[in-house]
Rosetta silent file (secondary structure, phi, psi, omega in degrees, C-alpha in Angstrom):
SEQUENCE: MNELTKAEEQVMQYAWKLEKAFLKDIVEQFPEPKPAYTTISTVVRVLVKKKYLQFNTYGKIRQYYPTVSKDTYFKRHMKHVIGNFFSGSPSKFALFFANNEDLNLTELEKMKLMLEDKIEKLKEKND
SCORE:     score description
SCORE:     0.000 S_00000001
   1 L     0.000  125.991 -179.402   91.465  112.395  101.341 S_00000001
   2 L   -71.363  145.007  173.748   92.368  112.686  105.022 S_00000001
   3 L   -67.764  151.428  178.216   93.385  109.625  106.985 S_00000001
   4 L   -97.841  144.033  171.772   90.898  108.448  109.571 S_00000001
   5 L   -73.835  171.035  179.152   91.641  108.041  113.245 S_00000001
   6 H   -60.398  -42.572  179.892   90.839  104.711  114.868 S_00000001
   7 H   -65.952  -41.303  178.621   87.581  106.116  116.292 S_00000001
   8 H   -64.605  -41.660  179.785   86.589  107.616  112.938 S_00000001
   9 H   -64.000  -38.710  178.852   87.328  104.370  111.152 S_00000001
  10 H   -64.006  -42.876  177.581   85.193  102.441  113.642 S_00000001
  11 H   -63.663  -41.242  179.158   82.240  104.789  113.074 S_00000001
  12 H   -63.529  -37.335  177.720   82.741  104.480  109.314 S_00000001
  13 H   -56.887  -43.414  179.314   82.680  100.662  109.585 S_00000001
  14 H   -70.359  -38.645  178.630   79.213  100.946  111.119 S_00000001
  15 H   -63.596  -41.589  177.553   78.112  103.586  108.588 S_00000001
  16 H   -64.130  -40.718 -179.546   79.202  101.333  105.710 S_00000001
  17 H   -64.458  -44.079 -175.522   77.381   98.398  107.276 S_00000001
  18 H   -82.739  -23.814 -178.073   74.152  100.335  107.849 S_00000001
  19 L    70.649  -50.940  172.473   74.357  102.385  104.608 S_00000001
  20 L  -136.407  133.454 -175.942   71.969  105.006  106.055 S_00000001
  21 E  -156.633  144.459  169.778   71.698  105.605  109.772 S_00000001
  22 E   -82.455  161.325 -177.432   70.591  108.017  112.426 S_00000001
  23 H   -55.074  -39.940 -179.734   73.100  108.768  115.182 S_00000001
  24 H   -62.449  -34.085  178.371   71.237  106.453  117.585 S_00000001
  25 H   -65.843  -39.543  178.404   71.605  103.588  115.056 S_00000001
  26 H   -66.731  -44.999  179.291   75.373  104.101  114.945 S_00000001
  27 H   -58.036  -41.138 -178.502   75.591  104.244  118.738 S_00000001
  28 H   -63.355  -23.681 -179.117   73.639  100.968  118.995 S_00000001
  29 H   -71.923  -25.028 -176.729   76.276   99.205  116.859 S_00000001
  30 L   -69.999  141.152  176.032   79.013   99.712  119.452 S_00000001
  31 L   -73.033  162.188  176.439   79.699   96.867  121.876 S_00000001
  32 L   -73.183  145.184   -9.765   79.305   97.346  125.604 S_00000001
  33 L   -73.870  128.209 -177.470   80.466   99.476  127.265 S_00000001
  34 L   -70.434  144.155  173.186   79.283  101.889  124.585 S_00000001
  35 L   -64.472  161.583  178.837   81.090  105.211  124.184 S_00000001
  36 L   -62.003  143.089  178.569   79.114  108.274  125.231 S_00000001
  37 H   -52.608  -42.694 -178.355   76.497  109.443  122.725 S_00000001
  38 H   -65.878  -33.222  177.832   78.185  112.862  122.661 S_00000001
  39 H   -64.666  -46.802  179.881   81.550  111.281  121.837 S_00000001
  40 H   -66.473  -38.305  177.554   80.118  109.462  118.827 S_00000001
  41 H   -59.171  -41.964  178.535   78.247  112.618  117.817 S_00000001
  42 H   -63.802  -44.019  178.983   81.555  114.513  117.800 S_00000001
  43 H   -62.348  -42.385  178.937   83.223  111.832  115.660 S_00000001
  44 H   -62.027  -43.207  178.186   80.296  111.909  113.224 S_00000001
  45 H   -60.613  -40.477  177.744   80.562  115.720  112.944 S_00000001
  46 H   -63.867  -41.703  178.877   84.278  115.379  112.155 S_00000001
  47 H   -64.220  -34.378  175.214   83.488  112.750  109.490 S_00000001
  48 H   -66.567  -44.402  179.953   80.979  115.149  107.918 S_00000001
  49 H   -62.635  -37.802  178.882   83.629  117.895  107.955 S_00000001
  50 L   -78.888   -3.806  178.555   86.156  115.495  106.353 S_00000001
  51 L    69.507   27.958  171.998   83.446  114.653  103.760 S_00000001
  52 L   -87.579  -27.559  177.982   83.287  110.938  104.586 S_00000001
  53 E  -125.691  149.632  168.120   79.654  111.307  105.674 S_00000001
  54 E  -128.986  176.726 -178.118   76.773  113.462  104.519 S_00000001
  55 E  -148.775  155.856  168.625   73.278  113.691  105.883 S_00000001
  56 E  -108.738  141.396 -179.081   69.642  114.279  105.111 S_00000001
  57 E  -104.314  131.458  175.825   67.681  116.309  107.637 S_00000001
  58 E  -123.343   94.513 -173.666   64.230  115.277  108.822 S_00000001
  59 L    67.792 -119.216  178.975   63.050  117.997  111.161 S_00000001
  60 L   -97.803    1.048 -174.595   65.699  118.121  113.866 S_00000001
  61 E  -105.994  141.341  178.313   67.067  114.665  113.102 S_00000001
  62 E  -111.643  136.660  173.470   69.848  113.833  110.669 S_00000001
  63 E  -108.619  121.157 -174.663   70.223  110.600  108.761 S_00000001
  64 E   -95.632  150.534  175.500   73.853  109.993  107.821 S_00000001
  65 E  -148.837  147.037 -179.037   75.239  108.103  104.857 S_00000001
  66 E   -69.905  143.375  175.051   78.779  107.431  103.602 S_00000001
  67 L  -104.609  -11.020  178.043   80.086  109.459  100.673 S_00000001
  68 L  -121.667  127.839  179.742   83.151  107.241  100.283 S_00000001
  69 L   -71.919  156.924  177.725   82.720  103.509   99.753 S_00000001
  70 H   -59.480  -41.195 -179.522   84.545  101.055  101.966 S_00000001
  71 H   -63.167  -44.812  179.007   86.350   99.705   98.903 S_00000001
  72 H   -62.725  -45.622  178.889   87.535  103.165   97.817 S_00000001
  73 H   -60.778  -45.927 -177.559   88.755  103.993  101.325 S_00000001
  74 H   -61.743  -43.791  179.340   90.562  100.657  101.630 S_00000001
  75 H   -60.724  -45.611  179.491   92.292  101.085   98.259 S_00000001
  76 H   -65.149  -40.784  179.802   93.484  104.596   99.150 S_00000001
  77 H   -64.123  -44.748 -179.923   94.582  103.474  102.601 S_00000001
  78 H   -66.380  -37.923  177.340   96.527  100.508  101.202 S_00000001
  79 H   -60.573  -40.890  178.051   98.122  102.721   98.551 S_00000001
  80 H   -63.790  -47.079  179.393   99.270  105.003  101.377 S_00000001
  81 H   -61.280  -46.940 -179.015  100.663  102.069  103.418 S_00000001
  82 H   -63.837  -39.740  178.417  102.444  100.598  100.393 S_00000001
  83 H   -64.622  -43.730 -176.372  103.841  104.011   99.497 S_00000001
  84 H   -78.003  -34.891 -172.034  105.111  104.739  103.007 S_00000001
  85 H  -109.636  -15.737 -174.785  106.402  101.321  104.033 S_00000001
  86 L  -131.167   28.497  177.564  107.212   99.477  100.811 S_00000001
  87 L    52.502   30.927  178.604  108.613  102.209   98.521 S_00000001
  88 L    75.581   12.331 -175.896  105.397  102.128   96.508 S_00000001
  89 L  -103.638  108.156  176.523  105.927   98.486   95.512 S_00000001
  90 H   -60.636  -32.379 -179.964  102.893   96.190   95.819 S_00000001
  91 H   -68.353  -34.801  175.417  105.153   93.183   95.193 S_00000001
  92 H   -65.408  -38.521  176.829  107.324   94.126   98.209 S_00000001
  93 H   -62.925  -46.857 -179.188  104.145   94.344  100.262 S_00000001
  94 H   -61.429  -41.865  179.235  102.963   90.931   99.048 S_00000001
  95 H   -65.746  -42.380  177.189  106.334   89.371   99.815 S_00000001
  96 H   -59.213  -46.421 -179.028  106.374   90.954  103.281 S_00000001
  97 H   -61.794  -46.630 -178.684  102.858   89.664  103.920 S_00000001
  98 H   -64.291  -36.623 -178.202  103.675   86.152  102.690 S_00000001
  99 H   -79.070  -25.789 -171.700  106.862   85.996  104.768 S_00000001
 100 H  -109.996    0.590  175.861  105.429   87.431  107.979 S_00000001
 101 L  -106.951  155.280  177.067  102.022   85.833  108.264 S_00000001
 102 L   -82.905   71.894 -179.514  101.330   82.290  109.334 S_00000001
 103 L   -91.312  130.772  176.746  100.134   81.253  105.902 S_00000001
 104 L   -89.008  174.681 -177.114   99.771   77.564  105.292 S_00000001
 105 H   -58.531  -41.100 -179.435  100.304   75.865  101.958 S_00000001
 106 H   -61.241  -45.188  179.341   96.581   75.951  101.118 S_00000001
 107 H   -64.395  -41.295  178.207   96.374   79.721  101.663 S_00000001
 108 H   -64.665  -38.606  177.974   99.514   80.301   99.589 S_00000001
 109 H   -65.034  -39.605  177.251   98.128   78.129   96.786 S_00000001
 110 H   -61.959  -43.816  178.448   94.867   80.139   96.831 S_00000001
 111 H   -61.296  -42.660  179.775   96.864   83.356   96.566 S_00000001
 112 H   -61.264  -44.957  179.236   98.862   81.892   93.683 S_00000001
 113 H   -63.298  -41.238  178.513   95.666   80.900   91.829 S_00000001
 114 H   -63.432  -40.756  178.595   94.145   84.338   92.332 S_00000001
 115 H   -66.545  -42.795  178.589   97.305   85.973   90.980 S_00000001
 116 H   -62.688  -39.499  177.904   97.421   83.635   87.989 S_00000001
 117 H   -63.817  -43.021  178.591   93.758   84.394   87.274 S_00000001
 118 H   -63.033  -41.619  178.221   94.437   88.147   87.459 S_00000001
 119 H   -60.978  -44.997  179.692   97.414   87.756   85.093 S_00000001
 120 H   -61.988  -43.590 -179.949   95.271   85.867   82.572 S_00000001
 121 H   -63.189  -40.459  177.760   92.547   88.523   82.694 S_00000001
 122 H   -66.409  -38.405  177.428   95.090   91.274   82.118 S_00000001
 123 H   -63.390  -43.367  179.383   96.604   89.375   79.191 S_00000001
 124 H   -63.660  -38.817 -179.378   93.143   88.919   77.621 S_00000001
 125 H   -66.198  -36.132 -178.415   92.390   92.590   78.123 S_00000001
 126 H   -82.684  -11.653  179.605   95.621   93.640   76.410 S_00000001
 127 L   -82.120    0.000    0.000   95.111   91.345   73.398 S_00000001
């Protein structure tokens, strides 16, 4: 799966939000000043070529829809980041994040509880 440019990712955010959309619907999602319609059209065509979007045709109009879920894209993207910057170690990533973000005690405790819950679920699954 090809990485997305910033512009492609922004269009995909709107496509995921809308689920099915005509080009005009995607354009309307952009804040002012909106990019040119033709610019967004070009990005959408690239996303179709990269197989992130597909479309149904109604006469001369196309309705686009994502072929990759936001969750799937995010997981692949994070796997790539962790692989490139943290030697493939999710724990190194977590430690980097915990050390370099302004996390307060409450946020760290929430993270700890979520991790403990995940550990318990994995233990139950393996029993």
